């Protein structure tokens, strides 16, 4: 499953209105690979800071995510990030009223942190098992490496799963 950017409060409302919260939580708990970017990252977070009072998430990722952490829409920005898992060239990260990861549990593997400015050091990409999150929007730059990483996670997951079913 890919949960894209958008508006997490609206996603949460619709997920609940269409009765999808419980089945999605079950699938995530059962190990389904999910990639969440921006609002999608908020949907996967176990805890939100600066949530709407009634806002819920699907959860599964042991992180606290701060909504609109970098400021308002006008504070949206771009930065080159060096992500070891994605090879040599830096990734151009586009942040659109983005969240950041404020706290991460022990099972969380940090992939990228902001490198410059007042938010330097904040976690903006992470992996936990077959769950992947980014604060930024890799779909707007034409660089497919983040999506490729998710495809690799899905392939690996499917291969392991199929093998288990055969034996
Ligand atoms: N600010 C949005 C939210 O809280 C996320 C923005 C985005 O996905 N680009 O859900």
PDB file of C-alpha atoms and ligand atoms in Angstrom:
ATOM      1  CA  UNK A   1       0.000   0.000   0.000  1.00  0.00           C
ATOM      2  CA  UNK A   2       1.190   3.528  -0.757  1.00  0.00           C
ATOM      3  CA  UNK A   3      -0.309   6.358   1.284  1.00  0.00           C
ATOM      4  CA  UNK A   4       0.616   9.567  -0.519  1.00  0.00           C
ATOM      5  CA  UNK A   5       0.779  13.153   0.630  1.00  0.00           C
ATOM      6  CA  UNK A   6      -2.336  15.211   1.085  1.00  0.00           C
ATOM      7  CA  UNK A   7      -4.065  16.048   4.303  1.00  0.00           C
ATOM      8  CA  UNK A   8      -3.900  13.505   7.098  1.00  0.00           C
ATOM      9  CA  UNK A   9      -6.984  14.817   8.943  1.00  0.00           C
ATOM     10  CA  UNK A  10      -9.081  14.266   5.789  1.00  0.00           C
ATOM     11  CA  UNK A  11      -7.506  10.868   5.128  1.00  0.00           C
ATOM     12  CA  UNK A  12      -8.284   9.819   8.683  1.00  0.00           C
ATOM     13  CA  UNK A  13     -11.906  10.965   8.355  1.00  0.00           C
ATOM     14  CA  UNK A  14     -12.382   9.093   5.076  1.00  0.00           C
ATOM     15  CA  UNK A  15     -10.589   5.964   6.301  1.00  0.00           C
ATOM     16  CA  UNK A  16     -13.012   5.829   9.213  1.00  0.00           C
ATOM     17  CA  UNK A  17     -16.117   6.832   7.178  1.00  0.00           C
ATOM     18  CA  UNK A  18     -15.460   3.957   4.750  1.00  0.00           C
ATOM     19  CA  UNK A  19     -14.769   1.409   7.491  1.00  0.00           C
ATOM     20  CA  UNK A  20     -11.160   0.964   6.437  1.00  0.00           C
ATOM     21  CA  UNK A  21      -9.435   1.679   9.720  1.00  0.00           C
ATOM     22  CA  UNK A  22      -9.777  -1.774  11.304  1.00  0.00           C
ATOM     23  CA  UNK A  23      -8.921  -3.817   8.159  1.00  0.00           C
ATOM     24  CA  UNK A  24      -5.922  -1.623   7.356  1.00  0.00           C
ATOM     25  CA  UNK A  25      -4.648  -1.800  10.932  1.00  0.00           C
ATOM     26  CA  UNK A  26      -4.961  -5.585  10.764  1.00  0.00           C
ATOM     27  CA  UNK A  27      -3.045  -5.816   7.485  1.00  0.00           C
ATOM     28  CA  UNK A  28      -0.306  -3.509   8.771  1.00  0.00           C
ATOM     29  CA  UNK A  29      -0.018  -5.537  11.983  1.00  0.00           C
ATOM     30  CA  UNK A  30       0.225  -8.698   9.832  1.00  0.00           C
ATOM     31  CA  UNK A  31       3.277  -7.228   8.055  1.00  0.00           C
ATOM     32  CA  UNK A  32       1.923  -5.736   4.814  1.00  0.00           C
ATOM     33  CA  UNK A  33       4.562  -3.426   3.258  1.00  0.00           C
ATOM     34  CA  UNK A  34       3.413   0.199   3.303  1.00  0.00           C
ATOM     35  CA  UNK A  35       5.085   3.369   2.083  1.00  0.00           C
ATOM     36  CA  UNK A  36       3.779   6.647   3.506  1.00  0.00           C
ATOM     37  CA  UNK A  37       4.982  10.058   2.348  1.00  0.00           C
ATOM     38  CA  UNK A  38       4.142  13.257   4.209  1.00  0.00           C
ATOM     39  CA  UNK A  39       0.458  12.917   5.202  1.00  0.00           C
ATOM     40  CA  UNK A  40       0.985   9.175   4.578  1.00  0.00           C
ATOM     41  CA  UNK A  41       3.807   9.220   7.113  1.00  0.00           C
ATOM     42  CA  UNK A  42       1.427  10.804   9.617  1.00  0.00           C
ATOM     43  CA  UNK A  43      -1.118   8.036   8.927  1.00  0.00           C
ATOM     44  CA  UNK A  44       1.494   5.363   9.724  1.00  0.00           C
ATOM     45  CA  UNK A  45       2.777   7.003  12.914  1.00  0.00           C
ATOM     46  CA  UNK A  46       1.841   5.486  16.270  1.00  0.00           C
ATOM     47  CA  UNK A  47       1.739   8.984  17.802  1.00  0.00           C
ATOM     48  CA  UNK A  48       1.111  12.499  16.419  1.00  0.00           C
ATOM     49  CA  UNK A  49       2.137  15.841  17.894  1.00  0.00           C
ATOM     50  CA  UNK A  50      -0.020  18.792  16.888  1.00  0.00           C
ATOM     51  CA  UNK A  51      -2.845  16.535  15.796  1.00  0.00           C
ATOM     52  CA  UNK A  52      -6.433  17.714  15.413  1.00  0.00           C
ATOM     53  CA  UNK A  53      -8.115  16.839  18.737  1.00  0.00           C
ATOM     54  CA  UNK A  54     -10.053  13.879  17.310  1.00  0.00           C
ATOM     55  CA  UNK A  55      -7.403  12.796  14.815  1.00  0.00           C
ATOM     56  CA  UNK A  56      -6.447   9.110  14.688  1.00  0.00           C
ATOM     57  CA  UNK A  57      -3.868   7.233  12.660  1.00  0.00           C
ATOM     58  CA  UNK A  58      -3.528   3.716  11.322  1.00  0.00           C
ATOM     59  CA  UNK A  59      -0.242   3.411  13.209  1.00  0.00           C
ATOM     60  CA  UNK A  60       2.249   0.554  13.087  1.00  0.00           C
ATOM     61  CA  UNK A  61       5.371   2.712  12.910  1.00  0.00           C
ATOM     62  CA  UNK A  62       6.901   3.374  16.337  1.00  0.00           C
ATOM     63  CA  UNK A  63       7.380   7.113  15.809  1.00  0.00           C
ATOM     64  CA  UNK A  64       5.958  10.388  17.037  1.00  0.00           C
ATOM     65  CA  UNK A  65       5.392  12.664  14.061  1.00  0.00           C
ATOM     66  CA  UNK A  66       4.930  16.418  14.386  1.00  0.00           C
ATOM     67  CA  UNK A  67       2.435  17.766  11.833  1.00  0.00           C
ATOM     68  CA  UNK A  68       3.303  20.967   9.930  1.00  0.00           C
ATOM     69  CA  UNK A  69       6.599  20.865  11.803  1.00  0.00           C
ATOM     70  CA  UNK A  70       8.500  23.198   9.484  1.00  0.00           C
ATOM     71  CA  UNK A  71       5.774  25.835   9.533  1.00  0.00           C
ATOM     72  CA  UNK A  72       3.018  26.874   7.187  1.00  0.00           C
ATOM     73  CA  UNK A  73       2.576  26.242   3.463  1.00  0.00           C
ATOM     74  CA  UNK A  74       4.827  29.248   2.666  1.00  0.00           C
ATOM     75  CA  UNK A  75       7.640  27.617   4.647  1.00  0.00           C
ATOM     76  CA  UNK A  76       7.743  24.689   2.225  1.00  0.00           C
ATOM     77  CA  UNK A  77      11.297  24.118   0.983  1.00  0.00           C
ATOM     78  CA  UNK A  78      13.695  21.814  -0.850  1.00  0.00           C
ATOM     79  CA  UNK A  79      16.986  20.301   0.255  1.00  0.00           C
ATOM     80  CA  UNK A  80      19.524  17.730  -0.940  1.00  0.00           C
ATOM     81  CA  UNK A  81      19.702  14.758   1.404  1.00  0.00           C
ATOM     82  CA  UNK A  82      22.426  12.149   1.522  1.00  0.00           C
ATOM     83  CA  UNK A  83      20.762   8.779   1.996  1.00  0.00           C
ATOM     84  CA  UNK A  84      23.321   5.971   2.204  1.00  0.00           C
ATOM     85  CA  UNK A  85      20.752   3.272   1.333  1.00  0.00           C
ATOM     86  CA  UNK A  86      19.970   5.063  -1.948  1.00  0.00           C
ATOM     87  CA  UNK A  87      23.524   5.278  -3.271  1.00  0.00           C
ATOM     88  CA  UNK A  88      25.873   8.083  -4.253  1.00  0.00           C
ATOM     89  CA  UNK A  89      23.824  10.955  -5.606  1.00  0.00           C
ATOM     90  CA  UNK A  90      21.948  13.063  -3.054  1.00  0.00           C
ATOM     91  CA  UNK A  91      18.153  12.977  -3.117  1.00  0.00           C
ATOM     92  CA  UNK A  92      16.377  16.272  -3.831  1.00  0.00           C
ATOM     93  CA  UNK A  93      13.767  16.338  -1.070  1.00  0.00           C
ATOM     94  CA  UNK A  94      10.686  18.524  -1.535  1.00  0.00           C
ATOM     95  CA  UNK A  95       8.950  19.375   1.736  1.00  0.00           C
ATOM     96  CA  UNK A  96       5.363  20.677   1.416  1.00  0.00           C
ATOM     97  CA  UNK A  97       3.956  21.684   4.788  1.00  0.00           C
ATOM     98  CA  UNK A  98       5.741  18.596   5.930  1.00  0.00           C
ATOM     99  CA  UNK A  99       5.889  16.708   9.212  1.00  0.00           C
ATOM    100  CA  UNK A 100       9.085  15.488  10.847  1.00  0.00           C
ATOM    101  CA  UNK A 101       9.757  12.518  13.111  1.00  0.00           C
ATOM    102  CA  UNK A 102      10.134  13.833  16.613  1.00  0.00           C
ATOM    103  CA  UNK A 103      10.796  10.556  18.426  1.00  0.00           C
ATOM    104  CA  UNK A 104      11.623   7.092  17.161  1.00  0.00           C
ATOM    105  CA  UNK A 105      11.569   3.721  18.924  1.00  0.00           C
ATOM    106  CA  UNK A 106      14.448   1.228  18.924  1.00  0.00           C
ATOM    107  CA  UNK A 107      13.121  -0.769  15.942  1.00  0.00           C
ATOM    108  CA  UNK A 108      13.219   2.306  13.709  1.00  0.00           C
ATOM    109  CA  UNK A 109      16.051   2.591  11.199  1.00  0.00           C
ATOM    110  CA  UNK A 110      16.711   6.247  10.366  1.00  0.00           C
ATOM    111  CA  UNK A 111      17.389   6.809   6.641  1.00  0.00           C
ATOM    112  CA  UNK A 112      17.691  10.601   6.476  1.00  0.00           C
ATOM    113  CA  UNK A 113      17.859  13.721   8.582  1.00  0.00           C
ATOM    114  CA  UNK A 114      17.585  17.375   7.608  1.00  0.00           C
ATOM    115  CA  UNK A 115      21.128  18.573   6.930  1.00  0.00           C
ATOM    116  CA  UNK A 116      20.902  22.372   7.082  1.00  0.00           C
ATOM    117  CA  UNK A 117      19.109  25.208   8.828  1.00  0.00           C
ATOM    118  CA  UNK A 118      17.214  25.380  12.098  1.00  0.00           C
ATOM    119  CA  UNK A 119      15.672  21.914  11.643  1.00  0.00           C
ATOM    120  CA  UNK A 120      19.047  20.204  11.060  1.00  0.00           C
ATOM    121  CA  UNK A 121      19.098  16.729  12.586  1.00  0.00           C
ATOM    122  CA  UNK A 122      15.354  16.132  12.349  1.00  0.00           C
ATOM    123  CA  UNK A 123      14.467  12.687  11.008  1.00  0.00           C
ATOM    124  CA  UNK A 124      12.699  12.879   7.621  1.00  0.00           C
ATOM    125  CA  UNK A 125      12.972   9.325   6.265  1.00  0.00           C
ATOM    126  CA  UNK A 126      12.867   6.032   8.127  1.00  0.00           C
ATOM    127  CA  UNK A 127      12.186   2.344   7.837  1.00  0.00           C
ATOM    128  CA  UNK A 128      10.746  -0.137  10.318  1.00  0.00           C
ATOM    129  CA  UNK A 129      10.567  -3.671   8.942  1.00  0.00           C
ATOM    130  CA  UNK A 130       8.558  -3.407   5.710  1.00  0.00           C
ATOM    131  CA  UNK A 131       7.184   0.036   6.536  1.00  0.00           C
ATOM    132  CA  UNK A 132       8.837   3.038   4.888  1.00  0.00           C
ATOM    133  CA  UNK A 133       8.138   6.733   5.518  1.00  0.00           C
ATOM    134  CA  UNK A 134       9.402  10.037   4.127  1.00  0.00           C
ATOM    135  CA  UNK A 135       8.441  13.575   5.167  1.00  0.00           C
ATOM    136  CA  UNK A 136       9.101  14.731   1.621  1.00  0.00           C
ATOM    137  CA  UNK A 137       7.538  14.077  -1.802  1.00  0.00           C
ATOM    138  CA  UNK A 138       9.863  11.981  -4.010  1.00  0.00           C
ATOM    139  CA  UNK A 139       7.167  11.721  -6.717  1.00  0.00           C
ATOM    140  CA  UNK A 140       7.638  15.350  -7.819  1.00  0.00           C
ATOM    141  CA  UNK A 141      11.324  15.218  -8.802  1.00  0.00           C
ATOM    142  CA  UNK A 142      11.501  12.349 -11.312  1.00  0.00           C
ATOM    143  CA  UNK A 143      14.054  10.533  -9.117  1.00  0.00           C
ATOM    144  CA  UNK A 144      12.559   7.096  -8.512  1.00  0.00           C
ATOM    145  CA  UNK A 145      15.005   5.744  -5.943  1.00  0.00           C
ATOM    146  CA  UNK A 146      12.704   6.012  -2.931  1.00  0.00           C
ATOM    147  CA  UNK A 147       9.932   4.238  -4.842  1.00  0.00           C
ATOM    148  CA  UNK A 148      12.481   1.677  -6.058  1.00  0.00           C
ATOM    149  CA  UNK A 149      13.461   1.015  -2.447  1.00  0.00           C
ATOM    150  CA  UNK A 150       9.804   0.369  -1.647  1.00  0.00           C
ATOM    151  CA  UNK A 151       9.454  -1.944  -4.683  1.00  0.00           C
ATOM    152  CA  UNK A 152      12.517  -3.853  -3.411  1.00  0.00           C
ATOM    153  CA  UNK A 153      10.920  -4.113   0.045  1.00  0.00           C
ATOM    154  CA  UNK A 154       7.706  -5.484  -1.520  1.00  0.00           C
ATOM    155  CA  UNK A 155       9.622  -7.997  -3.715  1.00  0.00           C
ATOM    156  CA  UNK A 156      11.678  -9.181  -0.746  1.00  0.00           C
ATOM    157  CA  UNK A 157       8.511  -9.478   1.348  1.00  0.00           C
ATOM    158  CA  UNK A 158       6.692 -11.427  -1.373  1.00  0.00           C
ATOM    159  CA  UNK A 159       9.662 -13.767  -1.913  1.00  0.00           C
ATOM    160  CA  UNK A 160       9.942 -14.543   1.811  1.00  0.00           C
ATOM    161  CA  UNK A 161       6.205 -14.968   2.099  1.00  0.00           C
ATOM    162  CA  UNK A 162       5.973 -17.311  -0.940  1.00  0.00           C
ATOM    163  CA  UNK A 163       8.861 -19.377   0.351  1.00  0.00           C
ATOM    164  CA  UNK A 164       7.147 -19.773   3.697  1.00  0.00           C
ATOM    165  CA  UNK A 165       3.955 -20.895   1.973  1.00  0.00           C
ATOM    166  CA  UNK A 166       5.813 -23.516  -0.111  1.00  0.00           C
ATOM    167  CA  UNK A 167       7.689 -25.080   2.813  1.00  0.00           C
TER     168      UNK A 167
HETATM  169  N1  LIG B   1       0.236  19.073   6.486  1.00  0.00           N
HETATM  170  C1  LIG B   1      -0.370  17.891   5.970  1.00  0.00           C
HETATM  171  C2  LIG B   1      -1.006  17.070   7.098  1.00  0.00           C
HETATM  172  O1  LIG B   1      -0.953  17.406   8.211  1.00  0.00           O
HETATM  173  C3  LIG B   1       0.612  17.037   5.199  1.00  0.00           C
HETATM  174  C4  LIG B   1       1.088  17.776   3.962  1.00  0.00           C
HETATM  175  C5  LIG B   1       1.516  16.873   2.827  1.00  0.00           C
HETATM  176  O2  LIG B   1       1.180  15.681   2.758  1.00  0.00           O
HETATM  177  N2  LIG B   1       2.213  17.445   1.885  1.00  0.00           N
HETATM  178  O3  LIG B   1      -1.557  16.035   6.836  1.00  0.00           O
END
